[in-house]
Amino acid sequence: MSLTQDQAVALLEKSGALLTGHFILTSGLHSDRYVEKFRLLERPEFCAPFAEAIAERFRDLKPTVVVGPAMGGIILAYEVARFLGVRMAFPERVEGKFAFRRGFEFSSEDRILAVEDIVTTGGSIQEVIDVLTEQAGKVVGLGLICDRSGGKVQFPVETYSVVQLNIQAWKADELPPHLVNTPAVKPGSRSLKQ
């Protein structure tokens, strides 16, 4: 199944994942839009079309395993792997760095498709790609639900994002007029670094 940009955005909105308001991001910057990935990932009927689109985009590369980082990447990796009929694996943070535990192993014959839910700077998924490369697996591609950077973030492997959003962000002292008097909320799972 191929999703158009408009169809993908409509699914984000329908699932409640694409929010508007005044948000303080993990970086400390402010934005008037936010993607709450778990509103999409908690509902299989909304997540499945994204997973299927990623699977179909990379099917010809014949991945043997799909890898997505803990937490949200686990759900996406499982769904993409299901559509491809291959196994999945996930790294998790150990002492601040991604590592594979729980008996996940890769061979030099593996053709790995990395997946990630939402990318803003790409730091986390790049770290996963680096770990996979060190462990002898060949990373053949990267599938994303949403690239918040509008295509500005680049990766060393073939990359496909189901939807691209160019979500602006501002410093607290440079807010646009429509955010100045709007109360801010801090969504997400990571605490702000002071």
Coordinates of C-alpha atoms in Angstrom, one line a residue:
M1 CA 0.0 0.0 0.0
S2 CA 1.4 3.4 -0.9
L3 CA 0.3 6.4 1.0
T4 CA 0.3 9.9 -0.5
Q5 CA 1.5 12.7 1.7
D6 CA -2.0 14.0 2.1
Q7 CA -3.3 10.5 3.2
A8 CA -0.5 10.1 5.7
V9 CA -1.1 13.5 7.2
A10 CA -4.8 12.7 7.4
L11 CA -4.0 9.5 9.3
L12 CA -1.7 11.5 11.7
E13 CA -4.6 13.9 12.3
K14 CA -7.3 11.3 12.7
S15 CA -5.2 9.3 15.2
G16 CA -4.6 12.4 17.2
A17 CA -0.9 12.3 16.6
L18 CA -0.5 15.6 14.8
L19 CA -1.2 18.3 17.4
T20 CA -1.3 22.1 17.2
G21 CA -0.7 24.5 20.1
H22 CA 2.4 25.8 21.9
F23 CA 4.9 23.1 22.7
I24 CA 8.3 23.1 24.3
L25 CA 10.4 20.5 22.5
T26 CA 13.1 18.3 24.1
S27 CA 15.7 20.7 22.6
G28 CA 14.2 23.5 24.6
L29 CA 12.9 25.2 21.4
H30 CA 9.2 26.1 21.0
S31 CA 6.9 24.9 18.2
D32 CA 3.3 25.3 17.2
R33 CA 3.0 21.7 15.9
Y34 CA 4.0 18.4 17.5
V35 CA 3.8 14.8 16.5
E36 CA 2.8 12.6 19.4
K37 CA 3.8 9.2 17.9
F38 CA 2.2 7.0 20.5
R39 CA -1.3 8.3 19.4
L40 CA -0.5 6.6 16.1
L41 CA 1.4 3.6 17.4
E42 CA -1.2 2.7 20.0
R43 CA -3.8 2.0 17.2
P44 CA -2.9 -0.8 14.8
E45 CA -5.4 0.4 12.2
F46 CA -3.5 3.7 12.0
C47 CA 0.1 2.3 12.3
A48 CA -0.4 -0.5 9.8
P49 CA -0.7 1.6 6.7
F50 CA 2.6 3.4 7.5
A51 CA 4.3 0.0 8.2
E52 CA 3.0 -1.5 5.0
A53 CA 4.1 1.6 2.9
I54 CA 7.7 1.2 4.4
A55 CA 7.7 -2.6 3.8
E56 CA 6.6 -2.1 0.1
R57 CA 9.1 0.6 -0.5
F58 CA 12.0 -1.7 0.6
R59 CA 10.7 -5.1 -0.4
D60 CA 13.0 -5.3 -3.5
L61 CA 16.1 -4.8 -1.3
K62 CA 15.2 -8.2 0.3
P63 CA 15.7 -7.3 4.0
T64 CA 16.2 -10.3 6.3
V65 CA 15.6 -8.4 9.5
V66 CA 13.9 -5.1 10.5
V67 CA 15.4 -3.1 13.4
G68 CA 13.8 -0.3 15.3
P69 CA 15.1 1.4 18.5
A70 CA 13.2 1.1 21.8
M71 CA 10.5 2.3 22.5
G72 CA 8.3 3.3 19.5
G73 CA 10.7 1.8 17.0
I74 CA 9.9 -1.6 18.4
I75 CA 6.2 -1.4 17.4
L76 CA 7.1 -0.1 13.9
A77 CA 9.8 -2.7 13.4
Y78 CA 7.4 -5.5 14.3
E79 CA 4.8 -4.3 12.0
V80 CA 7.2 -3.7 9.0
A81 CA 8.7 -7.2 9.6
R82 CA 5.3 -8.7 9.6
F83 CA 4.5 -7.3 6.2
L84 CA 7.9 -8.5 4.9
G85 CA 7.7 -11.9 6.5
V86 CA 11.1 -11.5 8.3
R87 CA 12.3 -11.3 11.9
M88 CA 12.7 -8.1 13.9
A89 CA 15.1 -6.9 16.6
F90 CA 15.6 -3.9 18.7
P91 CA 18.4 -2.1 20.5
E92 CA 17.8 -0.4 23.9
R93 CA 19.8 2.1 25.8
V94 CA 22.3 0.7 28.2
E95 CA 24.2 3.3 30.2
G96 CA 23.1 5.9 27.7
K97 CA 24.1 4.1 24.5
F98 CA 22.2 1.8 22.2
A99 CA 23.1 -1.9 22.5
F100 CA 21.5 -5.2 21.4
R101 CA 20.6 -7.4 24.3
R102 CA 18.1 -10.3 24.8
G103 CA 20.0 -12.6 22.4
F104 CA 19.6 -10.5 19.2
E105 CA 22.4 -11.4 16.8
F106 CA 23.2 -10.6 13.2
S107 CA 25.3 -12.4 10.6
S108 CA 27.3 -10.9 7.8
E109 CA 24.6 -12.3 5.5
D110 CA 21.8 -10.2 7.1
R111 CA 20.3 -7.4 5.1
I112 CA 19.0 -5.0 7.7
L113 CA 16.2 -2.5 7.3
A114 CA 16.3 0.1 10.1
V115 CA 13.1 1.9 11.0
E116 CA 12.2 4.9 13.2
D117 CA 9.0 6.6 14.0
I118 CA 9.7 10.3 14.1
V119 CA 13.0 12.0 13.1
T120 CA 13.8 15.5 14.1
T121 CA 17.6 15.6 14.2
G122 CA 18.2 11.9 13.4
G123 CA 20.7 11.4 16.2
S124 CA 19.1 8.3 17.7
I125 CA 18.6 6.4 14.5
Q126 CA 22.1 7.3 13.3
E127 CA 23.4 5.8 16.5
V128 CA 21.5 2.6 15.8
I129 CA 22.8 2.5 12.2
D130 CA 26.4 2.9 13.6
V131 CA 25.9 0.0 16.0
L132 CA 24.5 -2.2 13.3
T133 CA 27.3 -1.4 11.0
E134 CA 29.8 -2.3 13.7
Q135 CA 28.1 -5.7 14.3
A136 CA 28.7 -6.8 10.6
G137 CA 25.2 -6.5 9.4
K138 CA 24.5 -4.6 6.2
V139 CA 22.0 -1.8 6.6
V140 CA 20.2 -1.6 3.3
G141 CA 17.8 1.1 4.1
L142 CA 16.0 3.3 6.6
G143 CA 12.2 3.7 6.8
L144 CA 10.5 6.5 8.7
I145 CA 6.9 7.3 9.6
C146 CA 7.6 11.0 9.7
D147 CA 10.6 13.3 9.0
R148 CA 9.9 16.5 11.0
S149 CA 12.9 18.2 9.4
G150 CA 11.3 18.5 6.0
G151 CA 14.1 16.4 4.4
K152 CA 17.0 18.4 6.0
V153 CA 18.3 15.4 7.9
Q154 CA 20.4 13.1 5.8
F155 CA 21.5 9.5 6.4
P156 CA 24.3 7.3 4.8
V157 CA 21.7 4.7 3.6
E158 CA 18.7 4.8 1.2
T159 CA 16.0 6.6 3.2
Y160 CA 12.2 6.8 2.8
S161 CA 9.8 8.8 4.9
V162 CA 6.1 8.2 4.5
V163 CA 5.4 11.8 5.4
Q164 CA 7.6 14.8 5.6
L165 CA 6.7 17.8 7.7
N166 CA 8.6 21.0 8.0
I167 CA 7.8 21.9 11.5
Q168 CA 9.3 25.2 12.6
A169 CA 10.8 25.8 16.0
W170 CA 11.9 29.0 17.8
K171 CA 13.9 30.1 20.7
A172 CA 11.9 31.3 23.7
D173 CA 12.9 34.9 23.1
E174 CA 12.1 34.7 19.4
L175 CA 8.5 33.4 19.5
P176 CA 6.1 34.4 16.7
P177 CA 3.1 36.6 17.7
H178 CA 0.6 33.7 17.7
L179 CA 2.6 31.8 20.4
V180 CA 3.5 34.7 22.7
N181 CA 0.3 34.6 24.9
T182 CA -0.5 30.9 24.3
P183 CA 0.4 28.6 27.3
A184 CA 3.2 26.1 26.5
V185 CA 3.2 22.4 27.3
K186 CA 6.1 20.0 27.4
P187 CA 5.0 16.8 25.6
G188 CA 7.2 13.7 25.0
S189 CA 9.0 11.2 27.2
R190 CA 12.4 12.9 27.7
S191 CA 13.0 15.6 30.2
L192 CA 14.5 18.8 29.1
K193 CA 18.2 19.2 29.6
Q194 CA 19.0 22.4 31.5

